Amino acid sequence: MRLRSISAFVCFLVVSFGAAIPAFAATPPAPSLISPVSGASTLSPFTIAWSAVSDPSGIIGYNWQLSTSSSFSTITLQNSTNGNVTQDTVSGLPNGTYFWRVQAVNGSFVKSAFSAARSVNVTGASSSQPAAPNLGPTKGYSTFHPLEVMTFNWSTVPGAASYVLEFSQDQTFPISTSGRINNIPNPTYSFSTPDEGFYYARVRAVDASGISSVPSNVINFTVFYNNPLPPPPSLLTPTNGAVLTLPIKVAWTDVPNPQPSGYELQIATDSGFTQIEELAPQLNDPSRTELSLTAGQKFWRVRSHQGDASTTTAAVTAWSATGSFSVSSAPPAPVSITLTTNQLFSGNTTLVQIQLSGAAGASGAVINLTSSDPNAAPVPATVTMPANTAWMQFQMQAGQVNTATPVTLTAKLNSGSASVTFNVQPPSLKSFTVNTASITGGAQTGAIIMLNGQAPAGGASVSLTSDSPAAQVPAVVTIPAGSSSANVTVQTNQVQANTLANLAATWNGASTQSQLTVLPQAQPASIALNPASTSGQSGSFATVSLAAPSSTDQILQMSSSNPAVASLASQVLVPAGNTNGGVSIQTQPVSTQTLVTISVTGGGVTRSATLTLNPVVAPTTLSLEVTAGGRSGETIVSSPAGINVATGTSQVAQFQPNSIITLSDANGRDVIWDGACTSNGAKAKSCTFTLTANSIVTANVQ
C-alpha cells in the first residue's frame, strides 16, 4: 500500500501583468522614481513612489522589484499595483542596502523598460512593523520522506493577523525559486512535498494592514527517499490478556507526523498473522472501534505510513509490538440500538443500528423488535444478524403524527435486550429560499419551500406573502402529500431604484422569510440577428446590446411575433460588466417567405429586429448536352431553357442555389463550365458538379 499526502509545495508568484503581446503594440514609457531619494536611510516599513505614465491604450498596472544587488540578479521582494496606484509599502526587510525599480504595463499588456534603479538603506524597524516570530524545529524530527507531512510551529506575535511560511533550497530565499504559503491564521502549518532536497525554512508575521515582519530565524530540514523512519506506534488498549465483549476499542500512540489515512491495523487469530480477521488500512485516527469479531483469542498490531521510500513504494514503519485480547464466547445479546437521525420527522427515513455483545453463530441470529408506537415508528417483528457478525442496520420510515410522539424501540436476543427512546416530530416548515439574492425588475425567478419531514395526506398548503409590489408570489403553494418541497415562481416588476422585498412563507403557525433585491432594469440599446435571413432549418441568434455595462447582471424580456416558426427563451442575460447578451432562435420550415419580429424589452423600452424565414428550395438538376455539330457554334440544351454558345465565346447563366450540373459533349469536344470540370488538370468531356448558392456560371465551348 502506497499512501500520498494531498498537500504539496505551494509556490508564491507575484502577479505580473503580462500576456500575449500584439505585434503592433507600442512600448509604454518607463516610470520615474520619486521617493525615497537615492541613498536615503529609512526605517522599515517605508513607502516607495513613482511617477504615473500615459499610453494610448491606458496603463493597467505597475510592477516593482527590490534586490540586494544593483544588477537585480536576485530579487528579494516584488509586487504589483493597479494602474491608478503609483506607490506601495515595503516592509519586512532586515537592515542593509537595497535597490528598487519600477515598470509600467499598458492596456495591450506590453511592459515598459524598468526605471533607473535607486538605492535605499534600511537601518531598523519602526514600531508599526510586527516583531519577528521564533520558528521552532520541525515536529518530531527533521529528516522526512517525499510526501511525508511536515509540521512547523512558531511563536505567536502580538498584532499579527496572519503568518507567511517561506521555504527554499537556497538559504538566501530568492523569489524565483522559493516556496511561500500566505495567510496562515495560526502559528502552525503542515504540508508535504514530492521533491527531494536539503531545505531551509523561515516565517514572517503580517498585521491586518499587510505590514510584514522581518523573517524569523532559519531552520533546515531534509526530504529524501532514504531518510530514516520513525519508530512504530505503541499499543495502548486493550491490555494484553483482557477478555472483552463487543464493541471493542483498540488504541495506540500517535506518531510524531501522522500521515492522512496513514495508519494500518491488523487483527488476527494467530500470533504469526497468517489468519487475519480484520485488515484496516488508511486510518486517520490512532484508534478504531471493532464492531464484529468472532469469539476467541485475537492478536493485533499497527504500523504507520510516512510518505514514499521510492517513486513506487511507500515508506512504512516497522510493525508495533503484538498485543492480544480475547472476545467473550458468551451467547450474544443486544448491547445498543441507535438511530442515525438525530431528529426524526414524519415521513423521513432513518437507519436503525443494532450492536451485539458477540458475533452471531454460523446460522446467524434472529433478533426480535418491538415499537411502543407502530404508527409513528413501524419496525419489522424480527431482523436477522448475519453469521459471524455483531453489528447490522436496517431502514425505518417514520409515520405521520400531529404532535411530538415519544417512541421506544427494543431489540431482544437470548436473555438480553437494548432499547432507544426518541420523538417522532410532526412535519414543519423548514425554509423558504429564493434562487437568487437579486434580480432585475420585470424578470422572473424561482424559490423553493422546504419542510422538515413530508407533507401529510391532503398536502401542505403554505401561505406566501411579499411586502413589496416589486416582487409577487402566489398566495398559496401546496406541497403534495409525501413530498418535502415545492417550487415557487416569483415575478418581479420594474423599479426605479434598488428595492428590497421581504418574502414570507407560513404553515401550521410557523413562518420563515427570504429576501430578494429587485434592481432597476437597463434599457436595451439595440438587437441584432445573425443571420437576419435564413431558412427554417438553420436557426438564428439574437444579440442584445446595452448602451453601457451595468454593475449587476441584467435580465431583459425576449419575445417573438410568431413563436410557432421562430421561438426563443423568454429572457436574455447581460452579465455584469458586459454590454452584450444573446439567445438562440429555433426556426421551423416555412412554405412561403415569412417575416417574424424578434423583440427585447427592458426599462420600459422595446427594441425589435426582423427575421426573414425563406422556404427551402429543392435543388434543381439540369442536364446539358452539346448536340449540334460544326465549329461555327454549339448549342447547350438545358431544362427549363436552352443556352446557345458560339465557338470561342462565353454565355453567362444564373441557376437556383444547389443546382446539380451535368455536362457532356456528344461530338467528343472539350466542355468547360466555369472551369469546374477538369480531369487531372485537363478539360473534361463529361462531368457533374453542384453549384453554390446564387452562383453565376459561364459556359465555354472550344
XYZ file of C-alpha atoms in Angstrom:
702
model
C 0.000 0.000 0.000
C 1.379 3.391 -1.011
C -0.135 6.482 0.575
C 0.284 10.023 -0.666
C -0.453 13.291 1.057
C -2.601 15.677 -0.931
C -0.503 18.580 0.280
C 2.375 19.818 -1.824
C 4.689 22.729 -2.154
C 2.812 25.939 -2.808
C 4.983 28.341 -4.762
C 4.372 32.072 -4.442
C 4.348 34.064 -7.660
C 3.848 37.816 -7.549
C 1.200 38.779 -10.082
C 2.943 40.332 -13.040
C 0.871 41.984 -15.708
C 1.679 40.117 -18.864
C 0.006 38.315 -21.752
C 0.364 37.652 -25.429
C 1.597 40.882 -26.984
C 0.200 42.032 -30.317
C 2.942 42.670 -32.846
C 1.723 46.222 -33.397
C 1.529 47.224 -29.690
C 3.814 50.098 -28.704
C 6.001 50.011 -25.603
C 4.914 52.419 -22.841
C 7.470 54.764 -21.260
C 9.218 53.764 -18.046
C 8.135 55.487 -14.807
C 10.413 57.883 -12.942
C 11.186 57.150 -9.295
C 10.072 59.854 -6.829
C 10.813 58.701 -3.287
C 12.749 57.818 -1.311
C 15.696 59.629 -2.833
C 18.624 57.508 -3.838
C 20.852 56.614 -0.891
C 18.246 57.611 1.702
C 18.255 55.916 5.097
C 14.918 54.762 6.440
C 13.166 52.504 8.908
C 11.022 49.590 7.754
C 8.241 49.809 6.673
C 8.656 52.624 4.172
C 6.798 53.875 1.093
C 8.147 53.857 -2.445
C 6.557 56.192 -5.012
C 6.964 56.790 -8.746
C 5.506 58.953 -11.476
C 2.430 57.992 -13.451
C 2.946 57.335 -17.148
C 0.458 57.563 -20.002
C -0.173 55.373 -23.003
C -2.834 55.392 -25.774
C -4.092 52.001 -24.568
C -4.050 53.066 -20.921
C -1.883 51.880 -18.035
C -3.295 48.862 -16.205
C -0.546 48.333 -13.639
C 2.956 48.768 -12.337
C 5.484 46.101 -11.312
C 8.197 46.875 -8.786
C 11.249 44.878 -7.709
C 13.698 45.157 -4.833
C 17.104 43.488 -4.654
C 20.281 43.485 -2.612
C 22.162 43.795 -5.926
C 22.193 46.761 -8.290
C 22.126 44.244 -11.164
C 18.954 42.658 -9.736
C 20.483 39.239 -10.211
C 18.465 38.049 -7.217
C 15.060 39.503 -6.391
C 14.376 39.979 -2.678
C 10.838 41.368 -2.944
C 8.461 42.160 -5.794
C 4.844 43.169 -6.150
C 2.344 44.902 -8.452
C -0.159 47.724 -8.167
C -3.146 48.753 -10.264
C -2.680 51.342 -12.978
C -4.076 54.160 -10.845
C -1.747 53.423 -7.903
C 1.770 54.860 -8.060
C 3.094 53.906 -4.634
C 3.411 50.884 -2.388
C 4.617 49.954 1.094
C 7.743 47.873 1.579
C 8.165 46.008 4.853
C 9.923 43.065 6.442
C 13.447 43.960 5.325
C 16.443 43.233 7.556
C 18.957 46.065 7.924
C 21.009 46.621 4.807
C 21.255 48.368 1.443
C 18.677 47.593 -1.230
C 17.977 48.679 -4.806
C 14.482 49.174 -6.276
C 12.943 49.876 -9.675
C 9.518 50.062 -11.355
C 7.998 49.260 -14.774
C 4.612 50.086 -16.316
C 2.202 47.764 -18.133
C -0.210 49.191 -20.723
C -3.665 48.090 -21.848
C -2.127 45.876 -24.539
C -0.174 44.065 -21.803
C 3.109 45.482 -23.071
C 5.674 46.142 -20.348
C 7.902 49.171 -20.312
C 11.576 49.030 -19.570
C 12.374 49.214 -15.873
C 13.129 52.626 -14.461
C 16.614 53.529 -13.412
C 17.313 51.932 -10.026
C 17.671 53.738 -6.707
C 19.266 52.550 -3.501
C 17.788 52.743 -0.016
C 19.393 51.936 3.346
C 17.218 50.155 5.911
C 18.575 50.985 9.373
C 15.947 49.374 11.594
C 12.268 48.679 12.137
C 9.642 51.152 13.353
C 7.051 50.316 15.998
C 4.407 49.846 13.279
C 6.170 46.723 11.994
C 5.309 43.431 13.757
C 8.015 41.612 15.638
C 9.562 38.546 14.049
C 8.274 35.116 15.169
C 10.567 32.470 16.586
C 10.449 29.363 14.401
C 10.950 26.093 16.260
C 12.351 22.876 14.796
C 10.087 20.721 12.664
C 7.843 18.431 14.704
C 9.380 15.132 15.747
C 12.434 15.185 13.543
C 13.874 16.978 10.504
C 14.533 14.049 8.161
C 11.450 13.479 6.047
C 10.446 11.358 3.089
C 8.845 12.736 -0.076
C 5.113 13.283 0.552
C 5.567 12.867 4.303
C 3.686 15.507 6.284
C 5.981 18.063 7.948
C 4.700 20.274 10.751
C 6.150 23.713 11.536
C 5.429 25.634 14.748
C 6.401 29.165 15.745
C 5.743 31.704 18.469
C 2.650 33.899 18.434
C 3.319 37.543 17.548
C 1.151 40.275 19.152
C -0.823 42.147 16.497
C -0.273 39.511 13.806
C -3.323 38.802 11.640
C -1.611 36.002 9.717
C 1.753 34.419 9.011
C 3.820 33.595 5.928
C 5.915 30.428 5.777
C 8.817 30.504 3.309
C 10.964 27.552 2.254
C 13.775 27.157 -0.230
C 16.766 25.046 -1.174
C 18.751 28.311 -1.210
C 19.337 29.903 2.184
C 19.055 33.393 0.602
C 15.393 32.608 -0.283
C 15.348 34.051 -3.834
C 11.850 34.895 -5.041
C 12.141 32.871 -8.241
C 12.891 29.514 -6.586
C 11.380 29.786 -3.105
C 8.047 28.486 -1.879
C 5.714 30.786 0.037
C 2.494 29.948 1.900
C 0.460 33.061 2.731
C -2.464 33.817 5.030
C -1.732 31.172 7.658
C -4.101 32.105 10.514
C -2.383 30.189 13.358
C 1.252 29.732 14.441
C 1.440 26.239 12.947
C 1.300 24.732 9.484
C 1.745 21.295 7.915
C 2.438 20.326 4.324
C 4.373 17.835 2.220
C 6.415 17.845 -0.973
C 7.295 15.182 -3.543
C 10.672 16.813 -4.217
C 13.879 15.606 -2.591
C 16.450 18.066 -1.270
C 18.004 19.984 1.598
C 15.659 22.796 2.612
C 15.629 25.993 4.653
C 12.512 27.497 6.240
C 11.577 30.777 7.910
C 8.366 32.564 8.852
C 7.065 36.149 8.944
C 4.224 37.788 10.861
C 1.805 40.037 8.931
C -0.576 42.543 10.528
C -4.093 43.428 9.352
C -2.810 46.190 7.062
C -0.386 43.845 5.280
C 2.791 45.051 7.019
C 5.257 42.170 7.308
C 7.831 41.495 9.985
C 11.419 40.683 9.189
C 11.991 36.940 8.731
C 12.336 34.672 11.733
C 15.343 32.534 12.422
C 16.080 29.963 9.721
C 15.768 26.213 10.326
C 16.642 23.404 7.968
C 15.193 20.007 7.117
C 15.744 17.331 4.501
C 13.451 15.384 2.195
C 14.958 12.166 0.837
C 13.685 8.687 -0.003
C 16.401 7.080 2.125
C 15.865 9.176 5.255
C 15.395 7.100 8.437
C 11.916 6.019 9.500
C 10.437 6.966 12.881
C 9.664 4.222 15.406
C 6.300 2.438 15.081
C 3.300 3.333 17.230
C 2.963 1.805 20.698
C -0.179 -0.135 21.639
C -2.325 1.373 24.415
C -5.581 -0.537 24.850
C -6.855 -3.156 25.381
C -4.369 -4.627 27.820
C -2.855 -7.974 26.980
C -4.965 -10.942 28.053
C -8.194 -8.964 28.542
C -11.476 -10.814 27.886
C -13.966 -8.388 26.322
C -17.392 -8.133 24.757
C -18.137 -6.173 21.617
C -17.759 -3.370 20.685
C -14.027 -3.220 21.464
C -11.928 -0.071 21.074
C -8.268 -0.552 20.167
C -5.943 2.439 20.523
C -2.267 3.250 20.008
C 0.080 6.211 20.332
C 0.073 8.887 17.644
C 3.300 9.066 15.632
C 5.053 12.494 15.545
C 3.977 13.245 11.973
C 0.852 11.216 11.214
C 0.008 10.937 7.548
C -3.525 11.412 6.210
C -5.006 7.891 6.166
C -1.591 6.635 7.274
C -2.282 4.012 9.940
C -2.694 0.310 9.174
C -4.254 -2.129 11.685
C -4.237 -5.930 11.609
C -6.178 -8.276 13.913
C -5.532 -11.991 13.525
C -6.472 -15.268 15.190
C -2.805 -16.330 15.353
C 0.358 -14.592 16.560
C 2.012 -15.101 13.159
C -0.768 -13.090 11.445
C -1.400 -15.735 8.829
C -5.148 -15.769 9.619
C -6.100 -12.082 9.553
C -9.674 -11.429 10.638
C -9.598 -7.638 10.391
C -7.404 -5.658 7.973
C -7.982 -1.913 8.334
C -5.661 0.267 6.204
C -5.837 4.019 5.655
C -6.915 5.003 9.157
C -6.654 8.643 10.215
C -7.040 8.352 13.967
C -4.848 6.375 16.395
C -7.830 4.236 17.413
C -10.575 2.066 15.970
C -13.755 0.533 17.385
C -14.265 -3.066 16.335
C -17.945 -3.909 15.917
C -17.727 -7.506 14.676
C -15.116 -10.061 15.756
C -15.624 -13.766 16.316
C -15.173 -15.265 19.781
C -11.719 -16.352 20.907
C -8.192 -15.014 21.293
C -7.015 -12.203 18.980
C -3.621 -10.749 18.174
C -3.216 -7.200 16.890
C -0.569 -4.778 15.663
C -0.238 -1.368 13.963
C 2.165 0.443 11.669
C 2.336 3.882 10.071
C 2.989 5.057 6.508
C 5.348 8.053 6.286
C 5.408 9.236 2.675
C 7.417 7.460 -0.032
C 10.558 5.330 0.063
C 10.885 5.469 -3.736
C 8.838 6.559 -6.703
C 6.895 3.277 -6.471
C 6.990 2.205 -2.800
C 5.740 3.653 0.473
C 7.900 4.498 3.465
C 6.408 2.329 6.210
C 7.450 1.946 9.845
C 8.058 -1.431 11.378
C 5.055 -3.163 12.943
C 4.366 -2.335 16.541
C 4.781 -4.930 19.260
C 1.987 -7.518 19.128
C -0.885 -7.213 21.592
C -3.513 -9.800 22.492
C -7.047 -9.927 23.883
C -9.995 -12.336 23.780
C -13.571 -11.866 22.647
C -16.047 -13.448 25.061
C -17.754 -16.655 23.914
C -20.923 -15.965 25.949
C -24.217 -16.037 23.969
C -24.560 -12.708 22.171
C -27.114 -10.176 23.401
C -28.049 -6.682 22.215
C -25.723 -4.009 23.576
C -27.300 -0.990 21.875
C -29.925 0.070 19.376
C -29.433 3.541 17.869
C -30.838 5.836 15.174
C -28.605 7.662 12.716
C -31.033 10.622 12.536
C -30.857 12.996 15.497
C -34.335 14.475 14.987
C -36.851 12.320 13.137
C -39.784 13.992 11.353
C -42.901 12.379 9.917
C -42.172 10.699 6.597
C -38.408 10.843 6.960
C -36.284 7.697 6.953
C -33.511 6.743 9.327
C -31.151 3.815 9.757
C -31.591 1.764 12.894
C -28.322 0.175 14.058
C -28.066 -2.855 16.364
C -24.878 -3.875 18.184
C -24.486 -7.298 19.834
C -22.055 -8.267 22.578
C -20.678 -11.029 20.397
C -20.885 -12.286 16.846
C -23.854 -14.373 15.735
C -23.236 -18.060 15.103
C -22.803 -19.809 11.802
C -26.549 -19.653 11.079
C -26.984 -16.039 12.143
C -29.233 -14.747 14.904
C -32.897 -13.698 14.777
C -33.438 -10.507 16.792
C -36.940 -9.621 17.997
C -38.012 -5.978 17.594
C -40.878 -4.037 19.158
C -42.072 -0.439 18.836
C -44.129 1.300 21.511
C -45.994 3.143 18.714
C -46.020 1.194 15.439
C -47.886 4.002 13.664
C -45.218 6.580 14.465
C -42.241 4.223 14.130
C -43.036 0.930 12.379
C -40.361 -1.784 12.573
C -40.362 -5.416 11.423
C -41.081 -8.068 14.045
C -37.634 -9.586 13.525
C -34.350 -8.911 11.778
C -31.567 -11.421 11.201
C -27.996 -10.693 12.187
C -25.712 -12.299 9.556
C -23.423 -15.157 10.582
C -20.173 -14.217 12.366
C -21.349 -10.610 12.613
C -22.260 -8.497 15.637
C -23.485 -5.278 14.003
C -26.210 -4.559 11.451
C -28.577 -1.790 10.366
C -31.954 -1.523 8.657
C -34.054 1.370 7.354
C -37.168 2.707 9.031
C -39.598 5.386 7.790
C -41.413 7.438 10.396
C -45.204 7.634 10.166
C -47.332 10.781 10.207
C -48.006 12.356 13.601
C -49.714 15.607 14.603
C -47.677 16.256 17.745
C -44.271 15.183 19.037
C -44.706 11.489 19.791
C -42.312 9.555 22.063
C -41.379 6.086 20.825
C -39.275 3.298 22.342
C -37.702 0.656 20.112
C -36.468 -2.550 21.781
C -34.237 -5.302 20.426
C -34.160 -8.716 22.183
C -31.891 -11.719 21.698
C -31.222 -14.620 24.055
C -31.559 -13.228 27.584
C -30.576 -9.652 26.750
C -32.243 -6.577 25.358
C -31.435 -2.971 24.452
C -33.740 -0.007 23.880
C -33.688 3.501 22.453
C -36.263 6.234 23.088
C -36.811 9.174 20.729
C -39.536 11.523 19.493
C -41.173 11.464 16.080
C -41.848 15.107 15.201
C -44.761 16.295 13.057
C -43.789 17.877 9.717
C -42.936 21.551 9.984
C -41.892 24.440 7.791
C -38.117 24.383 7.315
C -37.152 27.094 4.844
C -38.245 29.394 2.031
C -35.300 30.204 -0.251
C -35.220 32.407 -3.340
C -32.891 31.118 -6.043
C -31.032 34.427 -6.332
C -30.371 37.296 -3.958
C -31.062 39.967 -6.589
C -32.688 40.235 -9.995
C -33.606 42.984 -12.422
C -37.195 44.163 -12.287
C -39.520 42.546 -14.800
C -37.601 39.271 -14.764
C -38.808 36.033 -13.231
C -37.004 33.867 -10.717
C -37.802 30.838 -8.612
C -37.880 29.853 -4.967
C -38.252 26.614 -3.063
C -40.242 25.793 0.064
C -38.817 23.011 2.236
C -40.442 21.027 5.041
C -38.901 19.122 7.894
C -40.338 15.727 7.034
C -43.022 15.037 4.451
C -46.385 16.701 3.858
C -49.355 14.807 5.352
C -52.372 13.436 3.472
C -54.016 16.246 1.526
C -50.707 18.096 1.209
C -49.353 21.153 2.991
C -50.914 24.433 1.830
C -48.264 27.079 2.504
C -49.295 30.755 2.503
C -46.922 33.193 0.785
C -46.690 36.967 1.100
C -44.498 39.799 -0.182
C -44.193 43.212 1.442
C -43.355 44.911 -1.871
C -45.147 45.136 -5.228
C -41.699 44.795 -6.782
C -41.858 41.028 -6.177
C -45.053 38.999 -6.438
C -45.643 35.452 -5.180
C -48.730 33.236 -5.339
C -50.983 33.422 -2.279
C -50.802 29.669 -1.645
C -48.494 26.897 -2.781
C -49.341 23.294 -1.917
C -46.616 20.773 -1.172
C -48.065 17.414 -2.295
C -48.635 14.663 0.260
C -45.499 12.588 0.763
C -43.245 15.344 -0.638
C -40.920 17.606 1.317
C -40.674 20.560 -1.068
C -42.383 22.633 -3.743
C -41.160 25.180 -6.281
C -42.464 28.753 -6.362
C -42.425 31.280 -9.212
C -41.503 34.827 -8.178
C -42.461 37.509 -10.707
C -40.817 40.915 -10.370
C -41.867 44.321 -11.664
C -39.787 47.208 -12.904
C -38.402 49.565 -10.262
C -36.649 52.916 -10.371
C -34.199 52.109 -7.548
C -32.920 49.022 -5.745
C -35.926 47.664 -3.849
C -35.785 45.060 -1.078
C -38.721 42.668 -0.980
C -39.307 40.509 2.109
C -40.988 37.261 1.127
C -42.602 35.094 3.805
C -43.968 31.541 3.938
C -46.365 30.394 6.695
C -47.705 26.931 7.558
C -49.074 25.394 10.742
C -48.335 28.539 12.719
C -44.651 28.709 11.716
C -43.138 31.272 9.352
C -39.857 31.695 7.537
C -38.595 34.547 5.382
C -36.413 35.180 2.388
C -35.237 38.434 0.833
C -34.991 39.472 -2.797
C -33.493 42.727 -4.046
C -35.161 43.971 -7.232
C -32.857 46.116 -9.355
C -33.676 48.790 -11.928
C -33.791 47.276 -15.385
C -31.453 48.621 -18.050
C -32.810 49.742 -21.415
C -31.694 47.792 -24.479
C -29.807 49.909 -26.991
C -30.168 47.508 -29.912
C -30.925 43.992 -31.037
C -29.169 42.294 -33.953
C -29.930 38.972 -35.667
C -27.312 36.736 -37.224
C -28.316 35.735 -39.767
C -31.241 38.081 -40.340
C -32.467 35.946 -43.254
C -32.462 32.181 -43.066
C -34.356 29.029 -43.869
C -36.436 27.254 -41.268
C -33.755 24.585 -40.981
C -30.874 26.862 -39.979
C -31.984 28.957 -36.986
C -30.539 32.305 -35.949
C -29.048 34.140 -32.963
C -30.174 37.365 -31.319
C -27.572 39.675 -29.752
C -28.888 42.282 -27.332
C -26.730 45.322 -26.533
C -26.812 47.876 -23.744
C -25.514 51.411 -24.134
C -23.133 50.905 -21.187
C -22.183 47.993 -18.921
C -24.093 47.541 -15.664
C -22.584 46.731 -12.277
C -25.135 43.931 -11.890
C -26.485 41.185 -14.130
C -29.292 42.464 -16.352
C -32.185 40.212 -17.375
C -34.333 41.552 -20.219
C -37.501 40.085 -21.731
C -37.476 38.490 -25.184
C -40.427 37.783 -27.467
C -41.270 36.535 -30.944
C -44.247 37.694 -33.013
C -44.611 34.163 -34.386
C -43.236 31.603 -31.911
C -44.678 28.753 -33.986
C -41.943 29.263 -36.590
C -39.337 31.267 -34.591
C -39.100 30.528 -30.863
C -36.592 31.681 -28.242
C -36.110 31.945 -24.468
C -38.307 34.457 -22.665
C -35.300 36.190 -21.088
C -31.784 37.207 -22.028
C -28.925 37.748 -19.579
C -26.397 40.536 -20.000
C -23.725 39.735 -17.392
C -22.443 42.424 -15.047
C -19.643 44.445 -16.646
C -20.718 43.488 -20.160
C -22.812 45.239 -22.783
C -23.917 42.205 -24.802
C -26.006 39.108 -24.210
C -27.630 36.683 -26.590
C -30.110 33.877 -27.142
C -30.537 31.266 -29.852
C -33.602 31.327 -32.095
C -35.045 27.982 -33.150
C -36.799 28.162 -36.507
C -39.214 25.863 -38.348
C -39.570 25.292 -42.125
C -41.995 27.605 -43.931
C -43.714 27.212 -47.297
C -43.645 30.929 -48.133
C -41.379 33.739 -47.095
C -42.337 34.732 -43.539
C -41.308 37.821 -41.561
C -41.001 37.453 -37.759
C -40.396 40.314 -35.312
C -37.906 39.477 -32.541
C -38.116 41.956 -29.642
C -36.277 42.736 -26.420
C -37.832 44.833 -23.650
C -36.225 46.450 -20.629
C -36.632 49.625 -18.603
C -39.828 50.459 -20.495
C -38.039 50.368 -23.878
C -38.558 47.783 -26.618
C -36.121 47.175 -29.483
C -37.009 44.930 -32.407
C -35.440 43.303 -35.434
C -36.996 41.412 -38.343
C -36.094 37.815 -39.044
C -36.830 36.672 -42.599
C -37.616 32.976 -42.975
C -37.279 31.669 -46.520
C -38.789 28.438 -47.825
C -36.318 25.696 -48.514
C -35.960 25.308 -52.323
C -35.212 21.822 -53.546
C -32.062 21.671 -55.729
C -32.727 21.834 -59.492
C -30.980 19.197 -61.597
C -30.009 20.448 -65.056
C -28.764 18.150 -67.778
C -26.818 19.960 -70.515
C -25.620 18.342 -73.743
C -23.702 19.658 -76.760
C -25.892 18.433 -79.626
C -25.033 20.448 -82.714
C -22.000 19.779 -84.822
C -19.608 22.044 -86.584
C -17.114 24.626 -85.468
C -19.413 27.517 -86.238
C -21.307 27.051 -82.975
C -22.548 24.727 -80.340
C -25.882 24.516 -78.570
C -26.069 23.634 -74.877
C -29.574 22.392 -74.214
C -30.821 22.725 -70.646
C -34.044 22.487 -68.719
C -36.047 24.621 -68.411
C -34.317 26.751 -71.116
C -31.577 26.247 -73.645
C -28.374 28.278 -73.866
C -26.721 28.833 -77.233
C -22.962 29.238 -77.135
C -20.891 30.032 -80.206
C -17.476 28.501 -80.634
C -14.876 30.518 -78.769
C -17.463 32.566 -76.919
C -18.989 32.542 -73.435
C -22.539 32.626 -72.142
C -23.437 33.642 -68.582
C -26.404 31.965 -66.874
C -27.713 32.044 -63.305
C -29.273 28.959 -61.771
C -31.011 28.306 -58.461
C -28.858 27.517 -55.397
C -27.514 23.987 -55.087
C -28.334 23.114 -58.708
C -26.610 19.937 -59.884
C -24.970 20.402 -63.298
C -24.115 17.551 -65.680
C -22.067 18.293 -68.830
C -21.326 16.083 -71.812
C -20.248 16.564 -75.452
C -21.811 14.123 -77.896
C -19.246 15.053 -80.563
C -16.234 14.383 -78.327
C -15.315 18.013 -77.893
C -13.969 19.534 -74.729
C -16.529 21.261 -72.483
C -15.761 23.705 -69.692
C -18.404 25.083 -67.325
C -16.896 27.932 -65.323
C -13.683 25.985 -65.006
C -15.358 23.453 -62.728
C -14.913 20.358 -64.865
C -11.365 19.076 -65.078
C -9.756 15.674 -65.348
C -6.290 15.539 -63.865
C -5.919 19.214 -64.693
C -7.256 18.814 -68.254
C -10.616 19.708 -69.702
C -13.242 17.011 -69.382
C -15.768 15.687 -71.898
C -18.264 14.733 -69.167
C -18.611 15.734 -65.527
C -21.044 16.570 -62.729
C -20.777 19.274 -60.067
C -23.004 21.245 -57.679
C -23.388 24.996 -57.767
C -23.227 27.055 -54.577
C -25.989 29.471 -53.608
C -26.633 32.206 -56.188
C -23.673 31.137 -58.344
C -23.182 32.822 -61.716
C -21.515 30.380 -64.071
C -20.077 30.643 -67.566
C -20.257 28.023 -70.326
C -17.423 27.833 -72.822
C -17.233 25.593 -75.907
C -13.919 25.280 -77.719
